[in-house]
């Protein structure tokens, strides 16, 4: 039997967490409950009145093929951008951990991109991706018209995935580096004494020991790419061309704010919320089992 | 010494605050940025300098859509402005909001006589209710024009702009044969290709007289001349007669024209100012009315741009100030200022005549802008050329654009794309109708 320490005076504990709870209530539960109400009604933009329509908004959303397309698109976006960001971050962290030349600078420098807001990053990438004058325009010297995110949906999707991945690298990098550095040196040294070379040590020692960090970053990155990709899409592609980059979160904005269809957007945001919750649940249920802590 | 200083500062402070307190302040949110935004600000400064009873404070909210979104959000928090600038197609959204103080009523209640008949019908009808009374004050107004490179035309032995699309195609062909790599720039624009095009051809965009006669209207643009036009455009692109120019790929159609790269572009008369500045003396160019298909009787085009709406929930003094500001904008001198610093056109006969009398349109750089008025007043308005009164039309525009992008990238034929656009637009309209269940357009 494990003995747990606890406070008798519960009110003190509640007092301490009250400010945090208040913030969560005001900025999450309250708007979410409002959205829940709107999702079952038809809401006039200026608030002139609304009427109960039951599940009609959800029916409209799910019978809309462009909505299903946006779900698949979001999943592809989340999987690819997360995969790209985490693998880049892992490689960089392994390098920094091996104390290659200049690692002191990179250890700090790699964190800077995280401080850049999504729209600012997207604006920078807009120049890089420009098919006529950007860095990517070199692709067009190989074969004219090879790269054109304004016309090709695949190119546009590639562009937002790269940008999202770039933005996420720093965050994953910090955690990977911290994870790597918390692996006892003695383990690595024991490995090398047994004749394991760098690659072998990475694959058989460091990666398995990093599993909890990898799992944590997987959840965070996936969630983030579902909910936080708005700025990138808005600045880089505005969801185009021909909806090729209209992710779920961007569609909510387009329908709700540009189209003034508040109820449809509210229904969509509930679906998005449910999807993220479901995804996180599955990740904990099925992937976490394979993770060994300590 | 120091005491004296403090005392005089306090006195000064008291003076200024009392002077400020006398002024009635009200807010105006607009949806223009950059050079145009600065000029809106200039109209506000001119108004503030012209009298000492009211103080208008003008705030840019980004583009039209953002201005409307922010206004709605502010309205729900009861922190909305007295005046908001609304893009032309948002007219039914604002009319049905139930939170608008109609302009005609505002002016009437404040005892201002406005000669409403002096407004160009192609402008007034867009903002008028079924009794012809204006619900908002027409402000920045334009219409769609064809910009053409006169020097390029000379190189193929022509000196006149085409009047029909058939002739236009012929010109494009000749230009291409003469080695012109971009006979015309093209970027899909619902406003030009669908809305203005349908107006000048007298073709319906939607049933119920483009929505004026009821919220149960349905769009029909997949079955009108517009469908033929989009097929032609696609064919011209495939033949290299039109070259796609968007901001994302480099130059917009306007910039490509102004750089001398493309020999035509279609756009608002408001661009006249920018093109004048960009081209400078580089080459000769002019504007012309949109071409029409052979066998079509040309009709009037309609306004593009935005108008000013007064919102409910403000004080009488603030409304009085708003009315004063509208009155100020309606003066011929204000029309002259606005047409000089921007490419927008005057909205009334009075303002136009004033400019004509001054010889405004007879010399560079304003020469040619009167063709926009000619286009707007080409015929008396017919039930199909009053404007568009369809709910959430901003979303329909987006739908159309997205479908056209699918055509340009070769995923759909123009007809398929238009059928899908119509189908989805009608869903938008039905939802709008249900949202305002039981309400009717004024």
XYZ file of C-alpha atoms in Angstrom:
736
model
C 0.000 0.000 0.000
C 1.256 3.398 -0.944
C 0.625 6.271 1.373
C -0.324 9.510 -0.254
C 0.104 12.943 1.151
C -2.977 15.129 0.976
C -4.211 18.448 2.263
C -6.992 18.408 4.744
C -8.001 21.949 4.056
C -9.398 21.502 0.573
C -10.532 25.099 0.291
C -6.910 26.193 0.144
C -6.258 23.942 -2.814
C -9.341 25.266 -4.571
C -8.240 28.798 -3.885
C -4.905 28.113 -5.517
C -6.371 26.656 -8.645
C -9.250 29.150 -8.824
C -7.508 31.678 -11.115
C -6.556 28.918 -13.526
C -10.055 27.454 -13.469
C -11.528 30.878 -14.057
C -9.365 31.371 -17.120
C -10.277 27.960 -18.477
C -13.931 28.672 -17.837
C -13.954 32.084 -19.482
C -11.819 31.159 -22.478
C -12.806 27.559 -23.026
C -15.938 26.238 -21.356
C -18.040 29.316 -21.846
C -17.343 29.763 -25.581
C -17.576 26.003 -26.073
C -21.002 25.914 -24.439
C -22.058 28.858 -26.582
C -20.899 27.004 -29.689
C -22.798 23.959 -28.517
C -25.967 25.994 -28.291
C -25.458 27.625 -31.683
C -24.775 24.277 -33.301
C -28.371 23.234 -32.651
C -29.936 26.514 -33.715
C -29.853 28.884 -36.652
C -28.241 32.021 -35.339
C -28.675 35.413 -36.982
C -25.320 37.197 -37.190
C -26.455 40.401 -35.522
C -28.246 38.420 -32.852
C -31.734 39.273 -34.063
C -33.000 35.885 -32.981
C -32.456 32.197 -33.478
C -34.475 29.061 -33.767
C -33.968 25.505 -32.656
C -33.225 23.193 -35.577
C -32.046 20.072 -33.780
C -29.458 18.135 -35.696
C -29.983 19.922 -39.004
C -26.654 21.731 -38.856
C -24.827 18.461 -38.303
C -26.777 16.789 -41.070
C -25.819 19.612 -43.426
C -22.170 19.362 -42.400
C -21.948 15.603 -42.822
C -23.797 15.542 -46.116
C -21.341 18.061 -47.509
C -18.653 16.317 -49.523
C -16.291 19.275 -49.162
C -16.491 18.809 -45.406
C -15.429 15.177 -45.641
C -12.655 16.251 -47.971
C -11.496 18.761 -45.376
C -11.404 16.036 -42.701
C -9.175 13.792 -44.824
C -7.049 16.744 -45.738
C -6.590 17.652 -42.069
C -5.564 14.104 -41.224
C -3.018 13.992 -44.039
C -1.754 17.402 -43.008
C -1.461 16.396 -39.355
C 0.283 13.102 -40.084
C 2.778 14.483 -42.587
C 3.615 17.716 -40.789
C 3.992 15.906 -37.465
C 6.153 13.189 -39.007
C 8.335 15.718 -40.775
C 8.683 18.029 -37.773
C 9.472 15.251 -35.315
C 12.013 13.499 -37.493
C 13.805 16.743 -38.262
C 13.768 17.705 -34.600
C 15.052 14.294 -33.551
C 17.975 14.386 -35.965
C 18.874 17.903 -34.871
C 18.586 16.996 -31.204
C 20.793 13.950 -31.668
C 23.398 16.165 -33.303
C 23.180 18.751 -30.553
C 23.378 16.015 -27.947
C 26.518 14.608 -29.536
C 28.102 17.981 -28.925
C 29.167 18.492 -32.517
C 30.871 21.750 -33.318
C 28.782 24.839 -32.457
C 26.247 22.845 -30.466
C 26.126 25.489 -27.741
C 24.821 27.996 -30.247
C 22.374 25.597 -31.882
C 21.003 24.472 -28.542
C 19.682 27.995 -28.059
C 19.347 29.059 -31.674
C 17.080 26.170 -32.568
C 14.482 27.455 -30.145
C 14.067 30.831 -31.775
C 11.702 29.818 -34.577
C 9.203 28.832 -31.913
C 8.898 32.467 -30.938
C 7.740 33.390 -34.436
C 3.994 33.697 -34.830
C 2.388 31.470 -37.453
C 1.313 34.314 -39.775
C 4.824 35.820 -39.707
C 6.360 32.451 -40.530
C 3.819 31.962 -43.295
C 4.625 35.353 -44.752
C 8.310 34.484 -44.876
C 7.502 31.182 -46.541
C 5.281 32.917 -49.046
C 8.406 34.542 -50.422
C 10.337 31.279 -50.401
C 7.532 29.412 -52.156
C 6.880 32.067 -54.780
C 6.994 30.169 -58.100
C 8.640 33.034 -59.952
C 11.125 34.549 -57.570
C 11.300 32.352 -54.478
C 13.839 29.692 -53.597
C 11.388 27.079 -54.817
C 11.391 28.760 -58.224
C 14.577 26.752 -58.877
C 12.339 23.723 -59.282
C 10.845 25.457 -62.281
C 14.230 25.722 -63.949
C 14.291 21.908 -64.014
C 10.956 21.763 -65.742
C 8.745 24.809 -66.288
C 5.549 24.755 -64.259
C 6.814 22.041 -61.910
C 6.192 24.183 -58.857
C 3.137 26.420 -58.672
C 1.176 26.445 -55.411
C -1.284 28.964 -56.864
C -2.518 26.429 -59.403
C -1.555 23.009 -58.089
C -3.293 21.737 -54.986
C -0.526 19.257 -54.246
C 2.076 22.011 -54.310
C -0.027 24.203 -52.043
C -0.487 21.346 -49.580
C 3.252 20.664 -49.648
C 3.848 24.313 -48.894
C 1.654 24.417 -45.797
C 3.010 21.092 -44.520
C 6.593 22.316 -44.776
C 5.725 25.579 -43.044
C 3.869 23.878 -40.209
C 6.682 21.366 -39.779
C 9.271 24.118 -39.706
C 7.323 25.960 -37.042
C 6.978 22.817 -34.918
C 10.620 21.724 -35.118
C 11.806 23.969 -32.286
C 9.237 22.761 -29.816
C 9.998 19.094 -30.467
C 13.721 19.851 -30.487
C 13.676 21.231 -26.944
C 11.905 18.175 -25.621
C 14.053 15.716 -27.546
C 17.233 17.381 -26.380
C 16.073 17.433 -22.781
C 15.055 13.779 -23.135
C 18.397 12.795 -24.583
C 20.306 14.615 -21.911
C 18.391 12.908 -19.159
C 19.564 9.515 -20.403
C 22.326 8.487 -18.009
C 25.751 8.837 -19.600
C 26.763 5.542 -18.030
C 24.301 3.687 -20.260
C 25.720 5.216 -23.412
C 29.256 4.605 -22.212
C 28.463 1.008 -21.355
C 27.080 0.618 -24.844
C 30.176 1.976 -26.488
C 32.390 -0.241 -24.357
C 30.436 -3.200 -25.669
C 31.352 -2.016 -29.130
C 28.090 -0.309 -30.153
C 28.730 2.467 -32.629
C 26.850 5.752 -32.894
C 23.972 4.462 -35.035
C 23.544 1.318 -32.981
C 23.472 3.303 -29.742
C 20.855 5.647 -31.192
C 18.608 2.861 -32.378
C 18.946 0.459 -29.472
C 19.519 2.779 -26.529
C 18.519 6.357 -27.063
C 15.343 5.920 -29.095
C 13.694 3.349 -26.805
C 14.552 5.475 -23.807
C 13.059 8.487 -25.555
C 9.723 6.713 -26.092
C 7.811 8.734 -23.497
C 9.044 11.980 -25.053
C 8.169 10.772 -28.544
C 4.696 9.861 -27.403
C 4.156 13.176 -25.691
C 5.332 15.119 -28.747
C 3.166 13.019 -31.039
C 0.049 13.980 -29.110
C 0.985 17.640 -28.862
C 2.031 17.986 -32.503
C -1.016 16.210 -33.860
C -3.368 18.324 -31.772
C -1.521 21.452 -32.701
C -1.677 20.791 -36.429
C -5.429 20.253 -36.184
C -6.193 23.383 -34.245
C -3.347 25.824 -34.764
C -2.760 25.758 -38.521
C -5.078 28.671 -39.229
C -2.438 31.400 -39.491
C -0.348 29.432 -41.941
C -3.224 28.544 -44.244
C -4.695 32.032 -44.148
C -1.482 33.774 -45.145
C -0.078 31.180 -47.538
C -3.019 29.841 -49.521
C -6.332 31.059 -48.099
C -7.526 27.488 -48.433
C -6.995 27.387 -52.185
C -6.486 26.586 -54.933
C -9.903 25.017 -55.361
C -10.104 24.149 -51.623
C -6.941 22.030 -51.829
C -5.673 23.408 -48.515
C -8.979 24.003 -46.770
C -8.321 22.289 -43.451
C -11.122 21.783 -40.936
C -10.102 24.736 -38.824
C -9.876 27.006 -41.873
C -13.277 25.890 -43.122
C -14.761 26.912 -39.792
C -13.346 30.374 -40.311
C -14.475 30.607 -43.936
C -18.044 29.443 -43.253
C -18.470 31.174 -39.928
C -16.776 34.495 -40.299
C -16.608 35.121 -44.020
C -19.888 33.398 -44.800
C -21.627 34.569 -41.595
C -22.980 31.040 -41.113
C -22.369 30.964 -37.377
C -24.455 27.876 -36.744
C -22.777 25.749 -39.404
C -19.390 26.844 -38.114
C -20.386 26.047 -34.544
C -21.405 22.542 -35.598
C -18.090 22.116 -37.385
C -16.101 23.249 -34.373
C -17.895 20.701 -32.211
C -16.988 17.993 -34.713
C -13.385 19.178 -34.682
C -13.342 19.147 -30.897
C -14.768 15.636 -30.820
C -12.229 14.477 -33.380
C -9.276 15.865 -31.413
C -10.557 14.340 -28.190
C -11.111 11.007 -29.914
C -7.672 11.089 -31.481
C -5.960 11.858 -28.193
C -7.960 9.110 -26.532
C -6.832 6.559 -29.111
C -3.265 7.695 -28.815
C -3.349 7.140 -25.070
C -5.262 3.913 -25.365
C -3.202 2.185 -28.022
C 0.145 3.873 -28.410
C 0.849 4.627 -24.791
C 0.713 0.906 -24.020
C 3.906 0.453 -25.928
C 5.615 3.242 -24.046
C 7.694 2.366 -21.029
C 8.280 5.088 -18.532
C 11.394 5.142 -16.361
C 7.137 79.914 -10.574
C 6.448 76.261 -10.490
C 3.052 76.799 -8.931
C 2.187 79.202 -11.706
C 3.182 76.666 -14.288
C 1.036 73.993 -12.710
C -1.887 76.348 -12.423
C -1.667 77.393 -16.040
C -1.304 73.799 -17.172
C -4.390 72.882 -15.217
C -6.276 75.805 -16.681
C -5.239 74.783 -20.151
C -6.257 71.232 -19.471
C -9.632 72.357 -18.207
C -10.083 74.491 -21.295
C -9.227 71.737 -23.728
C -11.329 69.161 -21.968
C -14.323 71.454 -21.917
C -13.795 72.221 -25.589
C -13.561 68.526 -26.274
C -16.599 67.762 -24.198
C -18.662 70.054 -26.368
C -17.922 67.977 -29.431
C -20.083 64.996 -30.148
C -17.895 62.042 -30.957
C -18.850 59.095 -33.068
C -17.044 56.248 -34.725
C -16.842 55.085 -38.305
C -15.294 51.733 -39.235
C -14.143 51.200 -42.772
C -12.832 48.272 -44.784
C -10.054 49.788 -46.854
C -6.326 49.802 -46.251
C -3.195 51.259 -47.833
C -3.543 54.279 -50.087
C -7.353 54.041 -50.171
C -7.509 53.751 -46.381
C -5.440 56.915 -46.069
C -7.854 58.750 -48.334
C -10.849 57.648 -46.259
C -9.004 59.051 -43.270
C -8.518 62.256 -45.248
C -12.284 62.626 -45.772
C -12.680 62.325 -42.004
C -10.026 64.962 -41.348
C -11.695 67.268 -43.852
C -15.042 66.750 -42.147
C -13.591 67.439 -38.703
C -11.914 70.579 -39.982
C -15.085 71.780 -41.695
C -17.089 72.200 -38.481
C -16.572 72.203 -34.729
C -19.655 70.428 -33.376
C -18.846 66.858 -34.245
C -15.787 64.732 -34.220
C -15.738 61.638 -36.354
C -13.151 59.052 -35.521
C -12.395 56.727 -38.395
C -10.839 53.324 -37.861
C -9.656 50.926 -40.518
C -10.684 47.338 -39.830
C -8.788 45.658 -42.653
C -10.833 44.522 -45.620
C -14.606 44.713 -46.084
C -15.222 41.227 -44.742
C -13.194 41.879 -41.599
C -14.913 45.219 -41.065
C -18.287 43.468 -41.108
C -17.109 40.616 -38.861
C -15.632 43.050 -36.353
C -18.782 45.127 -36.414
C -20.932 42.087 -35.664
C -18.649 41.061 -32.810
C -18.639 44.612 -31.459
C -22.378 44.849 -31.887
C -22.910 41.821 -29.708
C -20.796 43.515 -27.032
C -22.641 46.823 -27.618
C -19.408 48.528 -28.634
C -20.153 48.999 -32.304
C -19.488 52.132 -34.350
C -22.195 54.528 -35.516
C -21.236 54.095 -39.171
C -19.828 51.051 -40.898
C -18.711 50.648 -44.482
C -20.399 47.648 -46.086
C -19.392 46.046 -49.376
C -22.119 46.186 -52.035
C -23.079 42.492 -51.894
C -23.522 42.527 -48.115
C -26.577 44.774 -48.600
C -29.220 42.067 -47.884
C -27.238 40.821 -44.857
C -27.311 44.300 -43.359
C -30.898 45.039 -44.409
C -32.146 41.922 -42.638
C -29.989 42.381 -39.557
C -32.749 44.501 -38.072
C -30.075 46.716 -36.544
C -29.740 49.293 -39.261
C -30.975 52.867 -39.166
C -31.849 53.357 -42.855
C -30.037 56.273 -44.454
C -33.173 57.831 -45.958
C -34.782 57.837 -42.522
C -31.673 59.169 -40.824
C -31.521 62.125 -43.186
C -35.267 62.717 -42.980
C -35.298 62.603 -39.154
C -32.473 65.094 -39.027
C -34.153 67.429 -41.458
C -31.719 67.077 -44.337
C -33.094 67.316 -47.832
C -31.280 64.903 -50.098
C -32.124 64.730 -53.752
C -32.248 60.955 -53.932
C -33.144 61.031 -57.618
C -29.781 62.541 -58.354
C -28.032 59.258 -57.512
C -27.175 57.148 -60.557
C -29.774 54.371 -60.793
C -27.056 51.737 -61.286
C -25.781 52.755 -57.853
C -28.931 53.738 -55.972
C -30.910 50.577 -56.748
C -28.224 48.393 -55.274
C -28.846 49.969 -51.867
C -32.551 50.786 -52.126
C -35.558 48.982 -50.671
C -38.570 47.985 -52.750
C -39.923 51.537 -52.488
C -36.704 52.937 -53.920
C -35.527 54.444 -50.637
C -31.814 54.192 -49.929
C -30.875 52.248 -46.833
C -27.239 53.200 -46.984
C -25.237 56.106 -48.356
C -23.366 55.197 -51.550
C -19.718 55.917 -50.941
C -16.753 54.487 -52.825
C -18.307 53.471 -56.111
C -16.880 51.980 -59.228
C -17.839 49.656 -62.025
C -15.936 47.111 -64.101
C -13.961 48.244 -67.137
C -11.655 46.813 -69.751
C -8.169 48.334 -69.683
C -6.376 48.152 -73.021
C -2.894 48.993 -74.186
C -3.291 51.517 -77.020
C 0.315 51.072 -78.200
C -0.128 47.303 -78.464
C -3.264 47.885 -80.540
C -1.315 50.206 -82.844
C 1.207 47.452 -83.478
C -1.550 45.355 -85.040
C -3.050 48.301 -86.889
C -6.000 48.930 -84.591
C -7.000 52.014 -82.704
C -10.296 51.127 -81.095
C -11.291 48.935 -78.191
C -13.438 45.913 -79.098
C -17.149 46.251 -78.407
C -17.969 42.563 -78.592
C -16.358 39.467 -77.154
C -16.022 38.081 -80.697
C -13.997 41.117 -81.671
C -12.006 40.863 -78.464
C -11.071 37.275 -79.311
C -9.971 38.441 -82.753
C -7.756 41.113 -81.165
C -6.212 38.559 -78.828
C -5.433 36.320 -81.786
C -3.840 39.121 -83.760
C -1.767 40.162 -80.764
C -0.570 36.623 -80.277
C 0.346 36.261 -83.919
C 2.286 39.532 -83.656
C 4.391 37.846 -80.973
C 2.720 39.215 -77.850
C 3.299 36.649 -75.094
C 0.398 37.885 -72.974
C -2.469 39.277 -75.066
C -4.501 39.548 -71.854
C -3.957 38.761 -68.198
C -6.649 36.764 -66.463
C -7.602 35.929 -62.897
C -11.060 34.625 -61.989
C -13.209 37.410 -60.592
C -16.822 36.786 -59.673
C -17.418 40.514 -59.682
C -16.273 40.963 -63.295
C -16.922 37.584 -64.941
C -20.231 36.789 -63.294
C -21.842 39.858 -61.749
C -20.941 42.737 -64.074
C -20.967 40.427 -67.096
C -24.524 39.299 -66.362
C -25.642 42.884 -65.799
C -24.376 44.304 -69.088
C -25.880 41.341 -70.956
C -29.179 41.665 -69.094
C -28.883 38.021 -68.037
C -30.213 36.855 -64.671
C -27.856 35.668 -61.945
C -30.751 34.397 -59.864
C -34.490 33.969 -60.121
C -36.892 36.473 -58.507
C -35.114 39.313 -60.294
C -31.734 38.491 -58.788
C -33.298 38.053 -55.384
C -34.996 41.456 -55.162
C -38.424 39.818 -55.087
C -37.898 37.348 -52.294
C -35.550 35.312 -50.153
C -36.539 32.121 -51.982
C -34.538 33.076 -55.075
C -32.246 30.513 -56.670
C -29.091 31.193 -58.622
C -29.211 30.132 -62.276
C -25.886 31.304 -63.692
C -25.004 27.816 -64.951
C -27.719 28.129 -67.591
C -27.166 31.655 -68.849
C -24.742 33.333 -71.188
C -22.305 33.287 -68.301
C -21.747 29.554 -68.886
C -20.803 30.211 -72.497
C -18.501 33.004 -71.372
C -16.631 30.777 -68.933
C -16.216 28.134 -71.634
C -14.782 30.794 -73.927
C -12.419 31.974 -71.206
C -11.187 28.438 -70.627
C -10.667 27.984 -74.380
C -8.773 31.287 -74.596
C -6.515 30.207 -71.747
C -5.841 26.864 -73.432
C -4.952 28.658 -76.656
C -2.573 30.982 -74.837
C -4.705 34.052 -75.547
C -5.261 34.664 -71.856
C -2.443 34.222 -69.370
C -3.214 33.564 -65.714
C -1.813 36.311 -63.543
C -2.337 36.246 -59.805
C -0.602 37.850 -56.888
C 0.493 34.408 -55.695
C 2.393 33.727 -58.899
C 3.966 37.149 -59.136
C 2.133 40.043 -60.712
C -1.601 40.564 -60.483
C -3.458 41.182 -63.744
C -3.395 44.900 -63.007
C 0.319 45.020 -62.262
C 1.115 42.887 -65.299
C -0.856 45.357 -67.430
C 0.819 48.371 -65.864
C 4.242 46.797 -66.395
C 3.417 46.530 -70.100
C 3.517 42.731 -69.916
C -0.121 42.054 -70.785
C -2.145 44.074 -73.260
C -5.491 43.915 -71.383
C -6.945 43.443 -67.992
C -10.436 43.646 -66.562
C -11.005 45.433 -63.316
C -12.551 48.262 -61.386
C -12.409 51.850 -62.611
C -10.954 52.521 -59.166
C -7.694 51.025 -60.458
C -7.433 53.907 -62.915
C -5.516 55.935 -60.359
C -3.039 53.172 -59.552
C -2.462 52.287 -63.216
C -1.902 55.966 -64.030
C 0.760 56.188 -61.349
C 2.418 52.901 -62.278
C 2.531 53.388 -66.048
C 3.484 57.051 -65.751
C 4.405 57.959 -69.359
C 5.481 54.418 -70.206
C 2.878 53.699 -72.873
C -0.516 54.824 -74.101
C -3.515 53.043 -72.623
C -7.218 53.597 -72.099
C -10.315 52.078 -70.568
C -13.448 50.844 -72.326
C -16.797 49.386 -71.349
C -16.946 45.617 -70.980
C -17.526 43.928 -74.347
C -20.857 42.150 -74.934
C -21.577 39.128 -77.102
C -22.809 39.786 -80.612
C -26.555 39.967 -80.778
C -26.841 41.260 -77.215
C -28.388 44.589 -76.421
C -26.034 46.189 -73.953
C -27.525 47.129 -70.568
C -26.266 49.308 -67.758
C -23.571 47.923 -65.484
C -23.942 48.253 -61.719
C -21.952 49.646 -58.869
C -19.073 47.898 -57.192
C -17.524 49.084 -53.984
C -19.194 49.927 -50.741
C -21.730 52.118 -48.998
C -22.072 53.541 -45.505
C -24.536 52.048 -43.028
C -25.765 53.562 -39.780
C -26.306 51.106 -36.959
C -28.870 51.150 -34.197
C -28.262 51.802 -30.516
C -26.588 55.210 -30.700
C -27.543 58.601 -29.307
C -29.484 61.217 -31.218
C -26.479 63.518 -31.232
C -24.347 60.839 -32.771
C -26.952 60.218 -35.449
C -27.044 63.911 -36.120
C -23.269 63.794 -36.564
C -23.546 60.837 -38.914
C -26.148 62.715 -40.957
C -23.849 65.745 -41.088
C -21.035 63.534 -42.309
C -23.225 62.024 -45.032
C -24.327 65.487 -46.066
C -20.688 66.528 -46.199
C -19.806 63.561 -48.417
C -22.653 64.382 -50.770
C -21.234 67.840 -51.565
C -19.794 68.208 -55.076
C -16.507 69.399 -53.544
C -16.230 66.154 -51.610
C -16.983 64.199 -54.770
C -14.215 66.113 -56.502
C -11.738 65.409 -53.704
C -12.596 61.721 -53.646
C -12.395 61.342 -57.449
C -9.072 63.169 -57.526
C -7.275 61.143 -54.882
C -8.797 57.794 -55.872
C -10.120 56.273 -59.087
C -13.666 56.082 -57.698
C -16.451 57.890 -59.483
C -18.963 60.452 -58.275
C -22.283 58.893 -57.263
C -24.686 61.671 -58.230
C -25.573 63.622 -61.364
C -24.757 66.715 -59.381
C -21.232 65.589 -58.528
C -20.617 64.307 -62.048
C -21.887 67.487 -63.724
C -19.747 69.560 -61.380
C -16.657 67.620 -62.458
C -17.588 67.740 -66.155
C -18.055 71.489 -65.960
C -14.641 71.894 -64.416
C -13.173 69.946 -67.320
C -12.063 67.182 -64.972
C -12.516 64.389 -67.498
C -11.080 66.088 -70.553
C -7.434 65.803 -69.621
C -4.950 63.287 -68.396
C -4.801 61.686 -65.893
C -8.574 61.624 -65.354
C -9.473 61.268 -69.015
C -11.510 58.149 -69.654
C -12.950 57.768 -66.178
C -16.261 59.153 -67.394
C -16.649 55.931 -69.409
C -17.505 54.290 -66.118
C -20.465 56.647 -65.786
C -21.403 55.904 -69.376
C -21.389 52.189 -68.540
C -23.433 52.676 -65.363
C -26.054 54.797 -67.110
C -26.021 53.038 -70.500
C -29.705 52.099 -70.225
C -32.321 52.796 -67.586
C -32.142 50.007 -65.003
C -34.249 46.974 -65.768
C -35.480 44.486 -63.162
C -32.399 42.402 -63.943
C -29.854 45.209 -63.790
C -30.689 46.745 -60.436
C -28.055 44.730 -58.658
C -27.902 41.542 -56.632
C -29.960 40.959 -53.505
C -28.848 37.505 -52.408
C -28.040 36.531 -48.832
C -24.499 35.571 -47.891
C -23.368 36.434 -51.383
C -19.805 36.719 -50.096
C -19.918 32.955 -49.662
C -21.344 32.488 -53.145
C -18.492 34.554 -54.542
C -16.012 32.341 -52.702
C -17.757 29.256 -54.032
C -17.614 30.515 -57.589
C -13.925 31.406 -57.270
C -13.021 28.063 -55.798
C -14.848 26.239 -58.607
C -13.096 28.358 -61.216
C -9.749 27.461 -59.680
C -10.706 23.837 -60.210
C -11.334 24.659 -63.878
C -7.985 26.404 -64.255
C -6.124 23.456 -62.788
C -7.973 21.128 -65.145
C -9.996 19.205 -62.544
C -13.375 20.200 -63.943
C -14.898 21.499 -67.141
C -16.437 24.964 -66.896
C -19.959 23.527 -67.073
C -19.314 20.987 -64.298
C -17.775 23.688 -62.150
C -20.695 26.063 -62.673
C -23.247 23.319 -61.985
C -21.476 22.555 -58.701
C -21.195 26.232 -57.837
C -24.915 26.744 -58.453
C -25.816 23.676 -56.462
C -23.773 24.732 -53.448
C -24.773 28.384 -53.706
C -28.426 27.421 -53.567
C -27.766 25.542 -50.337
C -26.227 28.709 -48.940
C -29.301 30.658 -50.001
C -31.698 28.157 -48.442
C -29.813 28.310 -45.182
C -29.947 32.097 -45.255
C -33.679 31.947 -45.920
C -34.169 29.641 -42.945
C -31.982 31.758 -40.678
C -34.219 34.750 -41.396
C -37.341 32.651 -41.264
C -40.431 34.824 -41.489
C -38.574 37.963 -42.440
C -38.873 39.645 -45.809
C -36.616 42.023 -47.643
C -37.608 45.652 -47.125
